[in-house]
Coordinates of C-alpha atoms in Angstrom, one line a residue:
M11 CA 48.5 62.5 -152.1
R12 CA 49.8 62.6 -148.7
N13 CA 46.1 62.1 -147.2
F14 CA 45.8 58.9 -149.8
L15 CA 49.1 57.3 -148.8
A16 CA 47.9 57.9 -145.0
V17 CA 44.7 56.0 -145.6
A18 CA 46.2 53.1 -147.8
L19 CA 48.6 52.8 -145.1
L20 CA 46.1 52.1 -142.0
V21 CA 43.9 49.9 -144.7
A22 CA 47.0 47.8 -145.1
L23 CA 47.8 47.6 -141.6
N24 CA 44.4 46.5 -140.4
S25 CA 44.3 44.0 -143.2
A26 CA 47.6 42.5 -141.9
N27 CA 46.2 42.4 -138.2
L28 CA 43.3 40.5 -139.3
S29 CA 45.1 37.8 -141.2
Y30 CA 45.0 35.4 -138.1
A31 CA 42.5 37.2 -136.0
G32 CA 41.7 34.0 -134.1
L33 CA 44.5 31.8 -134.5
I34 CA 47.3 33.5 -132.4
K35 CA 50.5 30.6 -132.3
S36 CA 50.9 27.3 -134.3
Y37 CA 53.5 24.9 -133.1
D38 CA 54.1 22.5 -136.0
F39 CA 57.3 20.7 -134.9
D40 CA 58.5 20.9 -138.8
G41 CA 62.3 20.4 -137.1
T42 CA 61.7 23.2 -135.1
F43 CA 60.1 24.3 -131.7
T44 CA 59.4 27.8 -133.2
D45 CA 55.7 29.4 -133.8
T46 CA 54.7 28.7 -137.5
L47 CA 53.3 32.0 -137.6
G48 CA 55.8 33.8 -136.2
N49 CA 54.0 35.5 -133.1
G50 CA 55.2 33.8 -130.0
V51 CA 58.4 32.4 -128.3
D52 CA 59.6 28.9 -128.9
I53 CA 58.0 26.1 -127.1
V54 CA 60.6 24.5 -124.9
A55 CA 61.0 20.8 -125.0
S56 CA 62.2 18.6 -121.5
G57 CA 63.6 15.7 -123.4
G58 CA 61.8 13.8 -126.3
T59 CA 62.5 14.0 -130.1
L60 CA 61.6 15.8 -133.3
S61 CA 61.1 13.8 -136.2
G62 CA 58.6 13.5 -139.1
G63 CA 56.8 16.7 -138.1
R64 CA 56.3 15.4 -134.8
Y65 CA 57.3 15.8 -131.1
S66 CA 57.7 12.4 -129.6
F67 CA 58.0 12.0 -125.8
A68 CA 58.4 9.4 -122.9
N69 CA 57.0 9.5 -119.5
N70 CA 57.0 12.9 -118.0
Q71 CA 59.0 14.4 -121.3
G72 CA 57.0 17.3 -122.2
L73 CA 56.7 20.8 -123.7
R74 CA 56.5 24.1 -121.8
L75 CA 55.2 27.4 -123.2
T76 CA 55.6 30.7 -121.7
N77 CA 53.6 33.7 -122.2
A78 CA 51.2 31.5 -123.7
L79 CA 47.8 32.9 -124.0
P80 CA 46.3 36.0 -125.2
S81 CA 44.5 36.2 -121.9
T82 CA 44.7 33.7 -119.1
T83 CA 41.0 33.8 -118.6
D84 CA 39.6 33.5 -122.1
Y85 CA 41.4 31.6 -124.8
G86 CA 41.4 28.4 -126.8
I87 CA 44.1 25.5 -126.8
E88 CA 44.1 22.7 -129.4
L89 CA 46.2 19.9 -130.1
R90 CA 46.5 16.9 -132.1
F91 CA 48.1 13.9 -130.1
Q92 CA 48.4 10.1 -129.9
V93 CA 48.9 7.7 -126.8
N94 CA 51.5 4.8 -127.7
D95 CA 51.5 3.1 -124.4
S96 CA 48.3 2.7 -122.1
V97 CA 45.2 5.1 -121.8
A98 CA 44.6 3.2 -118.4
G99 CA 44.3 5.7 -115.2
Y100 CA 45.0 9.4 -115.4
N101 CA 47.6 10.7 -118.2
K102 CA 47.9 14.5 -118.3
L103 CA 47.9 16.4 -121.5
I104 CA 47.7 20.1 -120.2
D105 CA 48.9 21.5 -117.0
F106 CA 47.7 25.0 -115.8
Q107 CA 49.4 25.4 -112.4
A108 CA 53.3 25.2 -113.4
L109 CA 53.6 21.4 -112.5
A110 CA 52.4 22.5 -108.7
S111 CA 49.0 21.0 -108.7
D112 CA 46.9 17.9 -109.8
I113 CA 44.5 20.2 -111.8
G114 CA 44.4 19.9 -115.7
L115 CA 43.1 17.9 -118.6
Y116 CA 43.6 14.4 -118.9
V117 CA 43.2 11.2 -120.7
R118 CA 41.4 9.2 -118.1
D119 CA 40.7 5.6 -118.7
G120 CA 40.4 6.2 -122.5
S121 CA 38.2 9.4 -122.1
I122 CA 39.0 13.2 -121.8
D123 CA 38.9 14.6 -118.2
F124 CA 39.0 18.1 -117.0
Y125 CA 40.2 17.1 -113.3
T126 CA 38.4 18.4 -111.1
A127 CA 35.9 20.6 -112.8
G128 CA 34.2 18.6 -115.4
P129 CA 32.9 15.2 -116.4
T130 CA 34.7 12.8 -118.7
G131 CA 33.6 12.3 -122.4
G132 CA 34.8 10.6 -125.7
S133 CA 37.0 7.6 -126.4
I134 CA 40.6 7.5 -127.0
A135 CA 42.2 4.3 -128.5
L136 CA 46.0 3.6 -128.7
N137 CA 48.3 4.9 -131.7
T138 CA 45.7 7.1 -133.1
D139 CA 45.6 10.7 -133.7
Y140 CA 42.9 12.6 -132.0
T141 CA 42.5 16.4 -131.9
V142 CA 41.5 17.9 -128.5
G143 CA 40.7 21.3 -127.7
L144 CA 40.0 23.4 -124.8
A145 CA 38.2 27.0 -124.7
R146 CA 37.7 29.0 -121.5
S147 CA 35.2 31.9 -121.8
G148 CA 34.3 34.1 -118.8
S149 CA 34.1 31.4 -115.9
T150 CA 33.2 28.4 -118.3
I151 CA 35.4 25.7 -119.8
E152 CA 34.3 23.6 -123.1
V153 CA 36.2 20.7 -124.3
F154 CA 36.1 19.2 -127.7
L155 CA 37.2 15.7 -129.2
D156 CA 37.8 16.0 -132.9
G157 CA 35.4 18.9 -133.6
V158 CA 32.7 17.6 -131.6
S159 CA 32.0 19.2 -128.1
L160 CA 32.4 16.8 -125.0
F161 CA 31.2 19.1 -122.2
S162 CA 30.7 22.5 -121.0
V163 CA 31.3 23.2 -117.2
A164 CA 31.5 26.0 -114.7
D165 CA 35.3 26.9 -113.7
S166 CA 36.6 27.8 -110.3
N167 CA 39.6 29.3 -111.9
Q168 CA 41.1 25.8 -112.4
A169 CA 41.8 26.7 -116.3
V170 CA 43.6 30.0 -115.3
S171 CA 47.2 29.5 -116.0
A172 CA 49.6 30.3 -113.2
G173 CA 51.9 32.7 -114.7
N174 CA 50.6 32.5 -117.8
I175 CA 52.5 29.3 -118.4
L176 CA 51.5 25.8 -119.9
N177 CA 52.7 22.3 -119.6
F178 CA 51.8 19.5 -122.0
F179 CA 52.2 15.9 -121.3
E180 CA 54.6 16.3 -118.2
D181 CA 52.6 15.4 -114.8
D182 CA 52.6 17.4 -111.9
N183 CA 55.2 17.1 -108.8
A184 CA 51.6 16.6 -106.5
T185 CA 51.5 13.4 -107.7
S186 CA 55.3 12.8 -108.0
Q187 CA 54.8 12.8 -111.8
R188 CA 53.4 9.2 -112.1
E189 CA 50.7 10.1 -114.3
S190 CA 52.1 10.7 -117.6
F191 CA 52.3 8.6 -120.9
I192 CA 54.4 7.8 -123.9
G193 CA 53.2 9.6 -127.2
S194 CA 53.6 12.1 -129.6
V195 CA 52.2 15.2 -130.7
D196 CA 51.7 16.6 -134.5
W197 CA 50.8 20.2 -133.6
I198 CA 49.7 22.7 -130.8
R199 CA 47.6 25.8 -131.3
I200 CA 46.6 28.7 -129.3
H201 CA 43.4 30.7 -129.9
D202 CA 41.5 33.8 -128.9
D203 CA 38.5 31.1 -128.5
A204 CA 37.2 28.2 -130.0
S205 CA 36.0 30.1 -133.2
T206 CA 39.2 29.0 -135.2
F207 CA 39.4 25.6 -134.0
G208 CA 40.6 23.4 -137.1
T209 CA 42.0 26.4 -138.7
Q210 CA 45.0 25.5 -140.9
P211 CA 48.0 27.8 -140.3
V212 CA 50.3 28.9 -143.2
Q213 CA 53.8 29.5 -142.8
A214 CA 54.7 32.8 -141.9
V215 CA 55.8 34.8 -145.3
P216 CA 54.7 38.5 -146.4
E217 CA 50.9 38.5 -147.4
P218 CA 49.6 40.9 -150.0
S219 CA 48.5 43.4 -147.3
S220 CA 52.0 43.3 -146.0
L221 CA 53.7 43.6 -149.3
L222 CA 51.5 46.8 -150.0
L223 CA 52.4 48.0 -146.8
F224 CA 56.1 47.9 -147.6
S225 CA 55.5 49.2 -150.9
L226 CA 53.5 52.3 -149.6
L227 CA 56.4 53.2 -146.9
G228 CA 58.9 52.4 -149.8
T229 CA 56.8 55.2 -151.7
L230 CA 56.3 57.3 -148.9
G231 CA 60.1 57.6 -148.2
L232 CA 61.0 58.3 -151.5
R233 CA 58.6 61.3 -151.9
L234 CA 59.9 62.5 -148.3
R235 CA 63.5 62.1 -149.6
R236 CA 62.8 64.1 -152.9
R237 CA 61.4 67.0 -150.8
K238 CA 64.4 67.5 -148.6
V239 CA 66.7 67.6 -151.9

């Protein structure tokens, strides 16, 4: 019986760990800044408001995520957002260098641009939700718009986040924070890679594998207690 319980516990643990193998964190802004999956630290807002399941921000209001990525060199970031004031010029989406460098992912003149590594691609209009994904693997970054790959380009560590910190929507100090926009974001998700882009997260609740694990632990505890009596 002891061997059976040990094997069952290992199966339950492995099943629980595989539940969200690629989707690591999801910030859905449903009244809080917490990770829906319960795996990560809270994302921190600099101004802005939460309402209707979205985070809305003005110029240079934004979000900061520490301990952000499973690996600073191999990861996927996905966000669903909209621009509400202007798509002209540079408007920062993701900053990788703790607001100390102009490098990052932008909406640039109505397209998506990684400055300075890549070309531009896609088309962004006002007051419309778009899903943008950026994945880094090895020394290559690939950028997606609504599930379609826009471009893939070699990266000379420009998308390797300093201190594993990501800033969203807030522009860097190198350009006096003048390259930002007014908008809102529906959600932000962190992945192992691009393979789980589009995955819908589920509110963190005990799954069947977890319930099995708790049941087995309870059974094992009762057996050990009886043996001591």
